[in-house]
Coordinates of C-alpha atoms and ligand atoms in Angstrom, one line a residue:
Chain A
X1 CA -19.9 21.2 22.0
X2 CA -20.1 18.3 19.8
X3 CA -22.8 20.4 17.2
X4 CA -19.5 22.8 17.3
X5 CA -16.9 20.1 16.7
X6 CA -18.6 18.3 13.8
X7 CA -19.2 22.1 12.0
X8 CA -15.7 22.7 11.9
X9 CA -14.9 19.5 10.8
X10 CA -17.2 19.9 7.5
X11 CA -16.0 23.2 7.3
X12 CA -12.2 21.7 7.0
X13 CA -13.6 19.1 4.6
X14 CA -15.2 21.7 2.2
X15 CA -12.3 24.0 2.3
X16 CA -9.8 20.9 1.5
X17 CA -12.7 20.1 -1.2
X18 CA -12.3 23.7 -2.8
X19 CA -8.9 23.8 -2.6
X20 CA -8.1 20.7 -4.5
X21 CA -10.8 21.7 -7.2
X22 CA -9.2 24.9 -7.6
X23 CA -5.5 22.8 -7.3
X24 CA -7.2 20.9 -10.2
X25 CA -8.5 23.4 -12.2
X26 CA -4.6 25.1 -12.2
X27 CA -3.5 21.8 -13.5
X28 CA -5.6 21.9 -16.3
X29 CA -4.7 25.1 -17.4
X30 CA -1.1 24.4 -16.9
X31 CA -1.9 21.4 -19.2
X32 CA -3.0 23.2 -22.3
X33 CA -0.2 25.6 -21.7
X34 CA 2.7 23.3 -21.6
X35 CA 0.9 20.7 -23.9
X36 CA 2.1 22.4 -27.1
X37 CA 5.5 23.7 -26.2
X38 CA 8.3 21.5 -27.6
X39 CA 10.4 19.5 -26.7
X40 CA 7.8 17.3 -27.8
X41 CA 8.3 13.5 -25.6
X42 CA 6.4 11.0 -28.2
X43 CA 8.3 8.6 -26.6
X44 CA 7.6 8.9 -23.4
X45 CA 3.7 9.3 -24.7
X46 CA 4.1 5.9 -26.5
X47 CA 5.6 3.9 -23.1
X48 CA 2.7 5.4 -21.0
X49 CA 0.0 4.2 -23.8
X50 CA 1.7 0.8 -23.9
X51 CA 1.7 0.4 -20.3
X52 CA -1.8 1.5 -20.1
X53 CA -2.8 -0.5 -22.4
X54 CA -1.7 -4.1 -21.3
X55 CA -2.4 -3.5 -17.7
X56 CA -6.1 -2.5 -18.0
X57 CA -6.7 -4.4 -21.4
X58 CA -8.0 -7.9 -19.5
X59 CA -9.8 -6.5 -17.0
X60 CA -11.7 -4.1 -19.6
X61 CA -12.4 -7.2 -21.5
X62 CA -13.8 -9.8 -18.8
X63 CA -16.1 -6.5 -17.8
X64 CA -17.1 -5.6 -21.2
X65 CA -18.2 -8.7 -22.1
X66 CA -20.3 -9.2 -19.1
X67 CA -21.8 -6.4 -19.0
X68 CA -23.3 -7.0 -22.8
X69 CA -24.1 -10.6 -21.6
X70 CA -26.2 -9.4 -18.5
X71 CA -27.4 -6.6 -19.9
X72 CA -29.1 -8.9 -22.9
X73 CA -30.2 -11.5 -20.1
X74 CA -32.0 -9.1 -17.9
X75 CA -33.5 -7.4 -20.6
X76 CA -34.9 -10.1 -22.7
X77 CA -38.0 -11.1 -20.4
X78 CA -39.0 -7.4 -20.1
X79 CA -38.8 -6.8 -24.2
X80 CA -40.7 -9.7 -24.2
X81 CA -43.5 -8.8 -21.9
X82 CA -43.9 -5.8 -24.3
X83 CA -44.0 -7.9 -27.5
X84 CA -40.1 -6.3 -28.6
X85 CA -38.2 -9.3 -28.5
X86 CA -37.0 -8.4 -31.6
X87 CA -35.3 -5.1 -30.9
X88 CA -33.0 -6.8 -28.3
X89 CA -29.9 -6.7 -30.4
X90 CA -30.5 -2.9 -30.9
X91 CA -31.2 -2.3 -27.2
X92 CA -28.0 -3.7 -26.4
X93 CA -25.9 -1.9 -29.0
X94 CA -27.5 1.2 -28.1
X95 CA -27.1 1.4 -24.5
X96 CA -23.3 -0.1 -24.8
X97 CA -22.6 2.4 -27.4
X98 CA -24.2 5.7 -26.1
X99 CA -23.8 4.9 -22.0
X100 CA -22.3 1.6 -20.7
X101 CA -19.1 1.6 -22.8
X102 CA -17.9 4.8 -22.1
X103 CA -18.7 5.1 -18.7
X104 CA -18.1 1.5 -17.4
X105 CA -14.7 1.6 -19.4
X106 CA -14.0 4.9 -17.9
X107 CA -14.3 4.2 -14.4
X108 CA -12.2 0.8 -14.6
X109 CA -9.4 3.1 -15.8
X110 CA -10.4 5.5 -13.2
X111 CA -9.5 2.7 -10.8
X112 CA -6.6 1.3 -12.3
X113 CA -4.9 3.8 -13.8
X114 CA -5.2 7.0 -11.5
X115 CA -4.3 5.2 -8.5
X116 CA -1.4 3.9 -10.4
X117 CA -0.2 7.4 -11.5
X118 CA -1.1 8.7 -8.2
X119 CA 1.4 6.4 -6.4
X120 CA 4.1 6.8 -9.2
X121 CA 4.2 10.6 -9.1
X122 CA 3.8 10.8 -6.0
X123 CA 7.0 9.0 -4.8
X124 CA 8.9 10.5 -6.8
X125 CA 7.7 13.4 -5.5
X126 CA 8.5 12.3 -1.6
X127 CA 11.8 11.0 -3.1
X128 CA 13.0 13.9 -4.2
X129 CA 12.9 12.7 -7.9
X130 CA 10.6 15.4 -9.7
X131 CA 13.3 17.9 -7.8
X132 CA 16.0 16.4 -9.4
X133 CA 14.4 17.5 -12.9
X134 CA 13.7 20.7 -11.8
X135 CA 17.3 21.6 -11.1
X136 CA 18.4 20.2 -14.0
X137 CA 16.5 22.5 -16.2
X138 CA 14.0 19.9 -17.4
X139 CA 10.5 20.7 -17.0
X140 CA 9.2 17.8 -14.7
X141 CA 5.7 19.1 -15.4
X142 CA 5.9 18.4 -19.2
X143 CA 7.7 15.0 -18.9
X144 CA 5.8 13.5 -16.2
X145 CA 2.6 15.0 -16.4
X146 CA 1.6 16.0 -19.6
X147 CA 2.9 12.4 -21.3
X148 CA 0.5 10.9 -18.8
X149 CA -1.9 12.4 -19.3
X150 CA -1.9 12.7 -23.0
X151 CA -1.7 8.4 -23.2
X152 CA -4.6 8.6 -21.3
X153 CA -6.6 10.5 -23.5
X154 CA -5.4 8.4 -26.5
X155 CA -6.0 5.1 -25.3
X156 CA -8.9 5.4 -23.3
X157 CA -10.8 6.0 -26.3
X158 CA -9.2 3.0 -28.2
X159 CA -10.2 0.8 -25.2
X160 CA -13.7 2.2 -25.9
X161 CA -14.1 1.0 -29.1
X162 CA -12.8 -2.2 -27.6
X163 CA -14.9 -2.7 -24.9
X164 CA -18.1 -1.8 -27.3
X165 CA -17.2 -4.6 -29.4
X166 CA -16.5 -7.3 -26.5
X167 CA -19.9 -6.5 -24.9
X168 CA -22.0 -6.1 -27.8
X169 CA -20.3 -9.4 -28.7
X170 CA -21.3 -10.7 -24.7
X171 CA -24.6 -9.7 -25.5
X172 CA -24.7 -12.0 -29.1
X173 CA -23.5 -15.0 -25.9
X174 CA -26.9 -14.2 -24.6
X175 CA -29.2 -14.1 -26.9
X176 CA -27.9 -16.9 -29.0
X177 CA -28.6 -19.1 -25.5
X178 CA -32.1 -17.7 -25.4
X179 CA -32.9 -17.1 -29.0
X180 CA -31.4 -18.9 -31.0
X181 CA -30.6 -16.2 -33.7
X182 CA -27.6 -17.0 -35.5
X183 CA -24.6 -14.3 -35.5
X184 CA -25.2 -12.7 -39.1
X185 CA -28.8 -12.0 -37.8
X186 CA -28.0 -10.6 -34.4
X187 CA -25.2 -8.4 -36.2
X188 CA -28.1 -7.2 -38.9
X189 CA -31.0 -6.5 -36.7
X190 CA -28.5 -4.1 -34.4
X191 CA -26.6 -2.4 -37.1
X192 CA -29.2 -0.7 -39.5
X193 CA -30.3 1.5 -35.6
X194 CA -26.5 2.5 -34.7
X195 CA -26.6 5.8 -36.1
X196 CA -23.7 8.2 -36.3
X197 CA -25.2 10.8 -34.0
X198 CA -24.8 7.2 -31.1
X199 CA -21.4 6.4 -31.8
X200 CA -19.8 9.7 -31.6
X201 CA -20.8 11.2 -28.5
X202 CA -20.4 8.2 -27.1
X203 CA -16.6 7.7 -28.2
X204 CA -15.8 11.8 -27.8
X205 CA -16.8 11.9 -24.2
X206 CA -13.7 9.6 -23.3
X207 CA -11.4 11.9 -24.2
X208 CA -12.5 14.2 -21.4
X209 CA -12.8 10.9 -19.3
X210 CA -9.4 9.9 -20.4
X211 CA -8.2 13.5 -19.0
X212 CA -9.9 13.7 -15.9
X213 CA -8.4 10.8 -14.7
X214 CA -4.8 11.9 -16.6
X215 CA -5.0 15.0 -14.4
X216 CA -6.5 14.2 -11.1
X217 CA -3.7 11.2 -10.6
X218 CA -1.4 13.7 -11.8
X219 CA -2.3 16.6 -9.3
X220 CA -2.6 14.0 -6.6
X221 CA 0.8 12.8 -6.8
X222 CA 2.3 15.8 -7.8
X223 CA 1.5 17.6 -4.4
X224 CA 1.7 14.2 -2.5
X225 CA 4.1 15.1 1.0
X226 CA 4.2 13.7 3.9
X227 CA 6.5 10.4 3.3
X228 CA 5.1 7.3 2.1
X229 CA 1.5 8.0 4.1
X230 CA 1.2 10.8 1.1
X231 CA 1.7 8.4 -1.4
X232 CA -0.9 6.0 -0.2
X233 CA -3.2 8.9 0.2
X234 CA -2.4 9.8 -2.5
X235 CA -3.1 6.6 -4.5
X236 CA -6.5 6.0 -2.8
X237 CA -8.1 9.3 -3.2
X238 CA -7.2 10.3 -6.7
X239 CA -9.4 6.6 -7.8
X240 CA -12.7 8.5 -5.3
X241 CA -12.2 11.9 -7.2
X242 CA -11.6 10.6 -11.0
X243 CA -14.9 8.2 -10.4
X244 CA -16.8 10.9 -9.1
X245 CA -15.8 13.5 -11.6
X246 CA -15.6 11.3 -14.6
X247 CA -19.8 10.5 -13.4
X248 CA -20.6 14.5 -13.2
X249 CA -18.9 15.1 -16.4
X250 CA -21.2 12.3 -18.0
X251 CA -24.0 13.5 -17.1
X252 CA -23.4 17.2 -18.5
X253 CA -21.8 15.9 -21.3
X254 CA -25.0 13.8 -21.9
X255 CA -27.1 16.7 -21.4
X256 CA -25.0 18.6 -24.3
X257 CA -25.2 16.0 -26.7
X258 CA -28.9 15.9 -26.4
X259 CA -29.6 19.7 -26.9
X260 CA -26.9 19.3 -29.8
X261 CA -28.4 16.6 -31.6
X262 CA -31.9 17.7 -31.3
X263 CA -31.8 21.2 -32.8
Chain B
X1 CA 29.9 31.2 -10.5
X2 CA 29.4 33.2 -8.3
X3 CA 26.7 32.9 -5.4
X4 CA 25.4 35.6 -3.3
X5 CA 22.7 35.1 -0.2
X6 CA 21.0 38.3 1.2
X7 CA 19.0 38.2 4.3
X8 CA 17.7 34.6 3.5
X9 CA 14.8 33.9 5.8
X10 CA 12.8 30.7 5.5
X11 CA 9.8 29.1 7.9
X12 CA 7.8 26.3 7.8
X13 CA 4.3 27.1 9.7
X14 CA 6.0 28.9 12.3
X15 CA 9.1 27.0 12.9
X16 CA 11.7 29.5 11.9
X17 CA 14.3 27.6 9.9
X18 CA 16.4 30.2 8.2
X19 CA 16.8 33.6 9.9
X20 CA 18.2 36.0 8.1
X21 CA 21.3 34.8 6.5
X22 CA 23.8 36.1 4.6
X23 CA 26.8 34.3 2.5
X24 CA 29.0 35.0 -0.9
X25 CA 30.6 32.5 -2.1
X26 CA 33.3 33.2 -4.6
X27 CA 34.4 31.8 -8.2
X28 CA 36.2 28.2 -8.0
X29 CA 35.7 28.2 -4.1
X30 CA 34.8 25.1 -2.1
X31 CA 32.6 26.3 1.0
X32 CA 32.0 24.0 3.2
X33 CA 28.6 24.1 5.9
X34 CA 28.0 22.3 8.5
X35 CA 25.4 22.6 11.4
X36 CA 23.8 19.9 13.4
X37 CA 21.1 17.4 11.9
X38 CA 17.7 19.5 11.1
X39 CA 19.5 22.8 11.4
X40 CA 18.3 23.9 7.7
X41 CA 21.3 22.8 5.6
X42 CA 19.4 21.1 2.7
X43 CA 16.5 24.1 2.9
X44 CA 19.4 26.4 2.6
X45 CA 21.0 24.2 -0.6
X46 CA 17.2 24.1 -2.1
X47 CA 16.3 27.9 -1.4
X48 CA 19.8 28.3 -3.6
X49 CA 18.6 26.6 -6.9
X50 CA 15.1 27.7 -6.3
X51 CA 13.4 24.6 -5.1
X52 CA 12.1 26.1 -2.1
X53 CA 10.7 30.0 -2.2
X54 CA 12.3 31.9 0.6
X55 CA 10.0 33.9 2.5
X56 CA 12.0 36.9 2.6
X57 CA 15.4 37.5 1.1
X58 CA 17.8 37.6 -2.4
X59 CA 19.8 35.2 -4.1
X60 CA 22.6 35.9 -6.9
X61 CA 24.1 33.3 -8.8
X62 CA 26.5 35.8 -11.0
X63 CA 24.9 38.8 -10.2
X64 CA 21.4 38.1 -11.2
X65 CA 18.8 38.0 -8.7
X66 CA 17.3 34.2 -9.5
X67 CA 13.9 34.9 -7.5
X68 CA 12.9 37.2 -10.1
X69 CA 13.9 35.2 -13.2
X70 CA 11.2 33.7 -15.6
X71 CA 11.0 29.8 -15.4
X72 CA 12.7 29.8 -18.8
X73 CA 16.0 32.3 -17.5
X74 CA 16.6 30.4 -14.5
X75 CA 16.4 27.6 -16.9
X76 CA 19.3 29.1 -18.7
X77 CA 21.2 28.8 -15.4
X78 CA 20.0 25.5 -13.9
X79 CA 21.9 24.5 -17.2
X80 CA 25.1 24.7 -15.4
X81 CA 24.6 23.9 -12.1
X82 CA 24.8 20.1 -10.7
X83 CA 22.8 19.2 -7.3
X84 CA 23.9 15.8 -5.3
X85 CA 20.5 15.0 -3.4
X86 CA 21.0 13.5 0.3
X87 CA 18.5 11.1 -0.6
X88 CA 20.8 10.3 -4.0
X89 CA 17.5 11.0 -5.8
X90 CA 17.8 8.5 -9.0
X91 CA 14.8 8.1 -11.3
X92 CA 14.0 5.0 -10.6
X93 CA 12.5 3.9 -13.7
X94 CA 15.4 4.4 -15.4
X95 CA 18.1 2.3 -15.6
X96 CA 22.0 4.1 -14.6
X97 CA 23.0 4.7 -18.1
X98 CA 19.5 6.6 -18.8
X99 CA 19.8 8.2 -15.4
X100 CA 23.2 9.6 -16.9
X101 CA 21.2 10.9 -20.1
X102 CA 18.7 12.8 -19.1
X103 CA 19.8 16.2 -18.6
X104 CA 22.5 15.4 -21.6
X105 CA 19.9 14.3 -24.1
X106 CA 17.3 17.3 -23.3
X107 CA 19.4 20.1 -22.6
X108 CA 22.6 19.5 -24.8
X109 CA 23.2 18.9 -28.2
X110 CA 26.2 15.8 -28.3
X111 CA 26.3 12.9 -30.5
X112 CA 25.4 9.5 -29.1
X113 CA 29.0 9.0 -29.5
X114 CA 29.9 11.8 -27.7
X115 CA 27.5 10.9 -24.9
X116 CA 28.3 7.4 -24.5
X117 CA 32.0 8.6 -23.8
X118 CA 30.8 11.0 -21.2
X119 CA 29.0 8.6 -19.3
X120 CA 32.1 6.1 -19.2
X121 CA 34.4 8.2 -18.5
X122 CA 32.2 9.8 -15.4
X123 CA 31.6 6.4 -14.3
X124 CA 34.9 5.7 -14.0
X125 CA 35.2 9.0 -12.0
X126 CA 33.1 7.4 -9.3
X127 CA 34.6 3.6 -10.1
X128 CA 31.1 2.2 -10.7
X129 CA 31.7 1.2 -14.6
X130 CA 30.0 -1.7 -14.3
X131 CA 27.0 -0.9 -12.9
X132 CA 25.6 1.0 -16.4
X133 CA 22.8 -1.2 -17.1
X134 CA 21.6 -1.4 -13.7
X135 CA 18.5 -0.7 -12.3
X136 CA 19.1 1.9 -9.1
X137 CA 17.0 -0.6 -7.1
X138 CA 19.9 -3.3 -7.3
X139 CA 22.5 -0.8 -6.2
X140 CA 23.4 -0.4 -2.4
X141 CA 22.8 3.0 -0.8
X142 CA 27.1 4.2 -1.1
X143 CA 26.6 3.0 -4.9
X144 CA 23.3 5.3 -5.6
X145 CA 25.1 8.1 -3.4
X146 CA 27.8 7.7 -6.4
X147 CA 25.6 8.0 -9.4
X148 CA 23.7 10.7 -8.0
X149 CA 26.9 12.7 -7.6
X150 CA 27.5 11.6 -11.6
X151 CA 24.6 12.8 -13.0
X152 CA 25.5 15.9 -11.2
X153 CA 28.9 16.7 -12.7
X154 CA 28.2 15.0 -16.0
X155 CA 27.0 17.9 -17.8
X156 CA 30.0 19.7 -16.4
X157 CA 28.6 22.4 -14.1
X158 CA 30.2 25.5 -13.2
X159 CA 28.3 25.5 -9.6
X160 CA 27.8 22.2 -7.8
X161 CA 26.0 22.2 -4.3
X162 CA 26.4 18.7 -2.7
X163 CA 24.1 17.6 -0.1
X164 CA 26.4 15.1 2.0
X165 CA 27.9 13.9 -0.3
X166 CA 29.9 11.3 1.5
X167 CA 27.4 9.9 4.1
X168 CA 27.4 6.5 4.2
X169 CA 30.4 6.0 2.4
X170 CA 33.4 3.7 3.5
X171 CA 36.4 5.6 4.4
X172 CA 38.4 5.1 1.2
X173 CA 35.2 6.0 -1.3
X174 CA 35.1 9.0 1.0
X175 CA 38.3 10.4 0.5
X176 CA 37.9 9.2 -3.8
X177 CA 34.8 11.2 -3.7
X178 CA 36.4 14.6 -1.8
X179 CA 39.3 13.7 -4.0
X180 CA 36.8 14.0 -7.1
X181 CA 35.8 17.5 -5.5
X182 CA 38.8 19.4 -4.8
X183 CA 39.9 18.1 -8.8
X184 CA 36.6 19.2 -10.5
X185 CA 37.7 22.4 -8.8
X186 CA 41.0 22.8 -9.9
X187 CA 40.5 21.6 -13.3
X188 CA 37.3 22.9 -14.3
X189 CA 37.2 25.9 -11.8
X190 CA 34.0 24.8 -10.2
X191 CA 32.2 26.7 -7.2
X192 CA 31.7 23.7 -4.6
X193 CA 28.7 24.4 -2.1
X194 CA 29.2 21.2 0.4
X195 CA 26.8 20.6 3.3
X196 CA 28.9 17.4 5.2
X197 CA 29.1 16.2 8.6
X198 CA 32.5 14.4 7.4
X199 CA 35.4 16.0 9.1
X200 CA 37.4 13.9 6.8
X201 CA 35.7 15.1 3.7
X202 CA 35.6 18.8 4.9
X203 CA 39.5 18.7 5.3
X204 CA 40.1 17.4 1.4
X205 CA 37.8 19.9 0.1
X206 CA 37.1 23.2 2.5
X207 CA 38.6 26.6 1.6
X208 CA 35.9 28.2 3.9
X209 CA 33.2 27.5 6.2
X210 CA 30.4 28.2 8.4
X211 CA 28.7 26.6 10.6
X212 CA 24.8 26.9 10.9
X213 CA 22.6 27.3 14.5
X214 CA 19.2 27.9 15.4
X215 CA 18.5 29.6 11.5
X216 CA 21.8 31.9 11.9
X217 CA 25.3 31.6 10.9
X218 CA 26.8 30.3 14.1
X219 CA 30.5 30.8 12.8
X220 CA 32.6 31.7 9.2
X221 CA 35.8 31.4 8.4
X222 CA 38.8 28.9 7.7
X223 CA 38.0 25.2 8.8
X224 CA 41.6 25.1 10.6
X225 CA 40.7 28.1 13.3
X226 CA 37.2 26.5 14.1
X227 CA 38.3 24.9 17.5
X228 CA 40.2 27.6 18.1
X229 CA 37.4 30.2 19.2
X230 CA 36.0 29.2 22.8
X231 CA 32.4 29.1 21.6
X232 CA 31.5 25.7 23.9
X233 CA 29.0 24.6 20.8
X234 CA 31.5 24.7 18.6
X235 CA 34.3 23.2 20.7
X236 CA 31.4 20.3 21.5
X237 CA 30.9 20.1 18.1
X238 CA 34.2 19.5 16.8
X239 CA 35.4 17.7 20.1
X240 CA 37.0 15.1 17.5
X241 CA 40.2 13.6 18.1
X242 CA 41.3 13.6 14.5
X243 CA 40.4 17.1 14.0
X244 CA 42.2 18.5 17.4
X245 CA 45.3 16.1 16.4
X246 CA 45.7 17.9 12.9
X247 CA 45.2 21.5 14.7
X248 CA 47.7 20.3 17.1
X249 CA 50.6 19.0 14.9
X250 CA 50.0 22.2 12.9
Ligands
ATP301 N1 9.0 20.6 3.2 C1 9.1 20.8 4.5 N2 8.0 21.1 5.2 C2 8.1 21.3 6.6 N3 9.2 21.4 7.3 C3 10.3 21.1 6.6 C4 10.3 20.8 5.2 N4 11.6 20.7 4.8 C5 12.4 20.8 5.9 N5 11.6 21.1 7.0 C6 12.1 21.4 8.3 O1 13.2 22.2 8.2 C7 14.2 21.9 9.1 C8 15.5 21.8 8.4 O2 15.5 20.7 7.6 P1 16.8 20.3 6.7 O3 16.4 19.1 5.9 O4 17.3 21.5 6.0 O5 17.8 19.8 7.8 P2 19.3 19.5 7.6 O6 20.1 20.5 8.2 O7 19.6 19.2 6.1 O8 19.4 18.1 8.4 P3 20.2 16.8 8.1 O9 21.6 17.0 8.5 O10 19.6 15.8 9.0 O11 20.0 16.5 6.6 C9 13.8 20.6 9.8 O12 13.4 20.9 11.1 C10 12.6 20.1 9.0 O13 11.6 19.6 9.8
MG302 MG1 19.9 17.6 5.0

C-alpha cells in the first residue's frame, strides 16, 4: 500500500515537472514572438535594469570579492607544492573569468531577482492586476514580462563584468598578504593568459543566464492562483528552478564552447 | 454596444457555475444582475470581455462573435469597453495619476495637455481630486473602489460592466456613484452591465434585470415587478423594507 502511495506521488511530481517545462518552454516562445513587436517600453526596460541593479549590486560585490580572495588563498599552497607559484594571478583570472563569475553571479541573481519577480507578478496576478491590462487592450504579456525579462538579460551581463573585476581584485587582497607582489605585477603576470576565446564565452553565457531566470520568475508568477499561498509558492520555487536550470545550461553551454574553440 | 450571450456554460473542475445562459442586452441600456454571493456574477462579467474561456457557448459584443476574434481584433474592441474590478484592481506600483494613464497613453493618441484634463476632470467625477499623486496603498478601500471605476470610464467606453461597484461605499458616495452611471448613460449612450447587491444602487441605475441561481437565470425583467412574482427565493431575497415600501407607494 505504501510502495503504491509513494508511486503515485512521483508520478504527480514528474507530471507537475513536465508540465511546467513545457509551461516554460511556451513562455519562451511567446518571448521572441512578442519581443519585437512595438510598442516598444524602453522605459519600463530602463526601471527594471535600475532596480535590478541597485538591489543585487552589494551583495554581488561582497561575494565577488570573496570568492577571488579564497579562491587565491586555497590555491596558493597547492601551486606551490607543484613549483607554480607564479601562475597564481593567472589561475585566478582564469577560473573567475571562464566559470566562477558567470555562474556565481548568475545564481545570486537567480536568488534575488526571480523570487522577487516571482512575487511581483504573481500578485498582481491574484489581485486581479494583469486582468485589468488585459481588458484594457494592453498586452500584459509585453509590459510585464518581456521588460523583465529583457533588464535581466542586459544587466546580468554588466554585473559580470563587475563581479570579474571585484574578485580578480579579491584575489590581488590575497596574494599581496602572502606574496608580497605589488599590484602592477599581479595585474601583468594575469593579463598576457586572458585570451579572448576566455572572456567571451564567459560573458555570452549570461545572457542565457540572465533569461532563464527573466522567464522562469515570469512564468511562475504569471500562473500563480490560489491567493497569497500562490504567491509565496510562487516566490520560493521559481529561485529552485532558475538555480537549477541556470547550472544545466552551464554545463552544455561549457561543453559548446569547448568543441567551438577547439576545431 | 450591443451585447449578446448564447448558451453560456462555464465549470470549474466539475462545479458547474454557468449553465447555459442566455441574455441581450441592448444599446444605452443599464442591466442590472444580481444573484446571491458565489452565484457566478463576476465569471459571468469575465466570460463577457474574454478573461475567462467559456466552456461552451457564444458571445456578441455588436454582432461579432468575440471567442473567435484574433487577440489583435478583440483588441480593437477592448478599446472601448471599461471593466470596474470587485477587487478595485489598481496597479499598485503606480501612483493614481499613472493609474489614470495607462490605457490613455498606450491606446490613444491625446496630448499631455489633453490627458492631464481628462484625468482632472474624471477625478472630480468621482470627488477624489486630491488624491492624484497618491499611491493606491494610502487610499482606503471606498477610495480605490472610486479610482478603479475612473480608469474605467476615462477612456470613454461605449460598454462598461461594473463588478459592484458600490460595495463598501457610504450611502451618499453610493447614490454619487449610481448617479455617475445613469449620467454616462444618458450623455454618452453607454451600455451599463452592473452586477450589485445595492438595492439602492439598482433603483438609480436598473432599466432591466435578472437575477442569477444555481448557473441559470432565476428571473428577468423590470426591477419594480421582482417582488411581485411569488417565487419564495426571490421574495426571501428581496424581503427589504425599502424595496417593498417603494413597490408599495407605487
Ligand atoms: N478561477 C477560478 N477557479 C475555480 N473556481 C472559481 C474561479 N473563479 C470563480 N470560481 C468559482 O465560481 C463561483 C462563482 O464565483 P464568482 O466570483 O463569479 O461569484 P460572485 O457571484 O461574483 O460572488 P460575489 O457576490 O461574492 O462576488 C464560485 O463558487 C467560485 O468558487
Ligand atoms: Mg463577484
Amino acid at each position: 500500500m505504501f510502495e503504491s502511495k509513494r508511486y503515485y506521488q512521483l508520478e504527480e511530481k514528474l507530471n507537475e515537472f513536465f508540465i511546467m517545462l513545457g509551461g516554460i518552454s511556451a513562455f519562451s516562445i511567446a518571448f521572441f514572438k512578442n519581443v519585437f513587436l512595438p510598442p516598444y517600453e524602453f522605459g519600463e526596460v530602463k526601471k527594471h535594469m535600475d532596480e535590478l541593479g541597485v538591489k543585487t549590486l552589494p551583495i554581488v560585490s561582497v561575494t565577488g570579492f570573496i570568492i577571488g580572495l579564497v579562491l587565491a588563498m586555497q590555491s596558493q599552497p597547492v601551486m606551490a607544492r607543484f613549483g607554480a607559484e607564479s601562475f597564481l594571478p593567472s589561475m585566478v583570472a582564469l577560473s573567475v573569468v571562464r566559470e566562477l563569475g558567470p555562474v556565481i553571479t548568475a545564481l545570486i541573481f537567480a536568488g534575488r531577482v526571480s523570487s522577487g519577480i516571482g512575487a511581483e507578478l504573481g500578485s498582481m496576478r491574484v489581485t486581479e492586476q494583469i486582468d485589468a491590462m488585459e481588458v484594457s487592450a494592453i498586452n500584459p504579456f509585453k509590459f510585464l514580462v518581456v521588460t523583465r525579462v529583457l533588464a535581466c538579460v542586459f544587466i546580468l551581463p554588466m554585473l559580470t563584468v563587475y563581479v570579474d573585476f571585484i574578485a580578480i581584485l579579491g584575489g590581488y587582497a590575497a596574494v599581496a598578504l602572502i606574496l608580497n607582489m605589488n599590484f602592477q605585477l599581479y595585474v601583468n603576470s594575469l593579463l598576457p593568459s586572458l585570451l579572448f576565446s576566455d572572456v567571451l564565452p564567459g560573458i555570452a553565457k549570461t545572457f542565457f543566464f540572465g533569461f532563464i531566470v527573466g522567464i522562469v520568475g515570469s512564468y511562475k508568477g504569471y500562473m500563480a492562483d490560489n491567493g497569497t499561498v500562490g504567491v509565496g509558492k510562487a516566490s520560493t520555487s521559481s529561485v529552485v528552478i532558475s538555480s537549477l536550470m541556470i547550472l544545466v545550461m552551464d554545463m552544455v553551454l561549457v561543453k559548446i564552447t569547448l568543441i567551438f574553440w577547439s576545431l | 454596444m450591443v451585447v449578446e450571450v448564447k448558451n453560456l456554460s462555464k465549470s470549474f473542475g466539475n462545479h458547474i457555475v454557468l449553465d447555459n445562459i442566455s441574455l441581450k442586452i441592448s444599446e444605452g441600456e443599464n442591466f442590472v444582475i444580481f444573484g446571491r454571493s458565489g452565484t457566478g456574477k463576476s465569471v459571468l462579467l469575465k466570460c463577457i470581455v474574454r478573461l475567462l474561456l467559456p466552456d461552451s457557448g457564444e458571445i456578441f459584443i455588436d454582432g461579432q462573435n468575440i471567442l473567435n476574434l484574433s487577440e489583435k481584433e478583440l483588441n480593437k474592441i477592448r478599446k472601448y469597453i471599461g471593466f470596474v474590478f470587485q477587487s478595485s484592481a489598481l496597479y499598485d506600483s503606480m501612483t493614481v495619476k499613472e493609474n489614470l494613464e495607462f490605457p490613455l497613453i498606450r491606446n490613444f493618441e491625446f496630448t499631455a495637455e489633453e490627458r492631464e484634463n481628462k484625468i482632472r476632470s474624471v477625478l472630480e467625477k468621482v470627488d477624489l481630486a486630491g488624491a492624484i499623486n497618491k499611491m493606491p496603498a494610502e487610499l482606503s478601500g471606498g477610495m480605490k473602489k472610486r479610482i478603479g471605476l475612473a480608469r474605467s470610464i476615462i477612456t470613454e467606453p461605449k460598454l462598461i460592466l461594473y463588478d459592484e461597484p458600490t460595495t463598501g461605499l457610504d450611502p451618499i458616495t453610493t447614490k454619487e456613484i449610481s448617479h455617475l452611471i445613469v449620467e454616462l448613460q444618458k450623455d454618452l449612450n453607454v451600455t451599463a452591465i452592473v452586477v450589485t447587491h445595492d438595492l439602492v444602487c439598482a433603483h438609480i441605475v436598473a432599466n432591466h434585470a435578472i437575477v442569477l441561481k444555481d448557473g441559470k437565470i432565476r428571473y428577468e425583467g423590470a426591477l419594480g415587478k421582482l417582488t411581485s412574482t411569488d417565487d419564495e427565493f426571490l421574495n426571501d431575497f428581496f424581503d427589504n423594507e425599502y424595496f417593498e415600501d417603494k413597490n408599495g407607494r407605487k
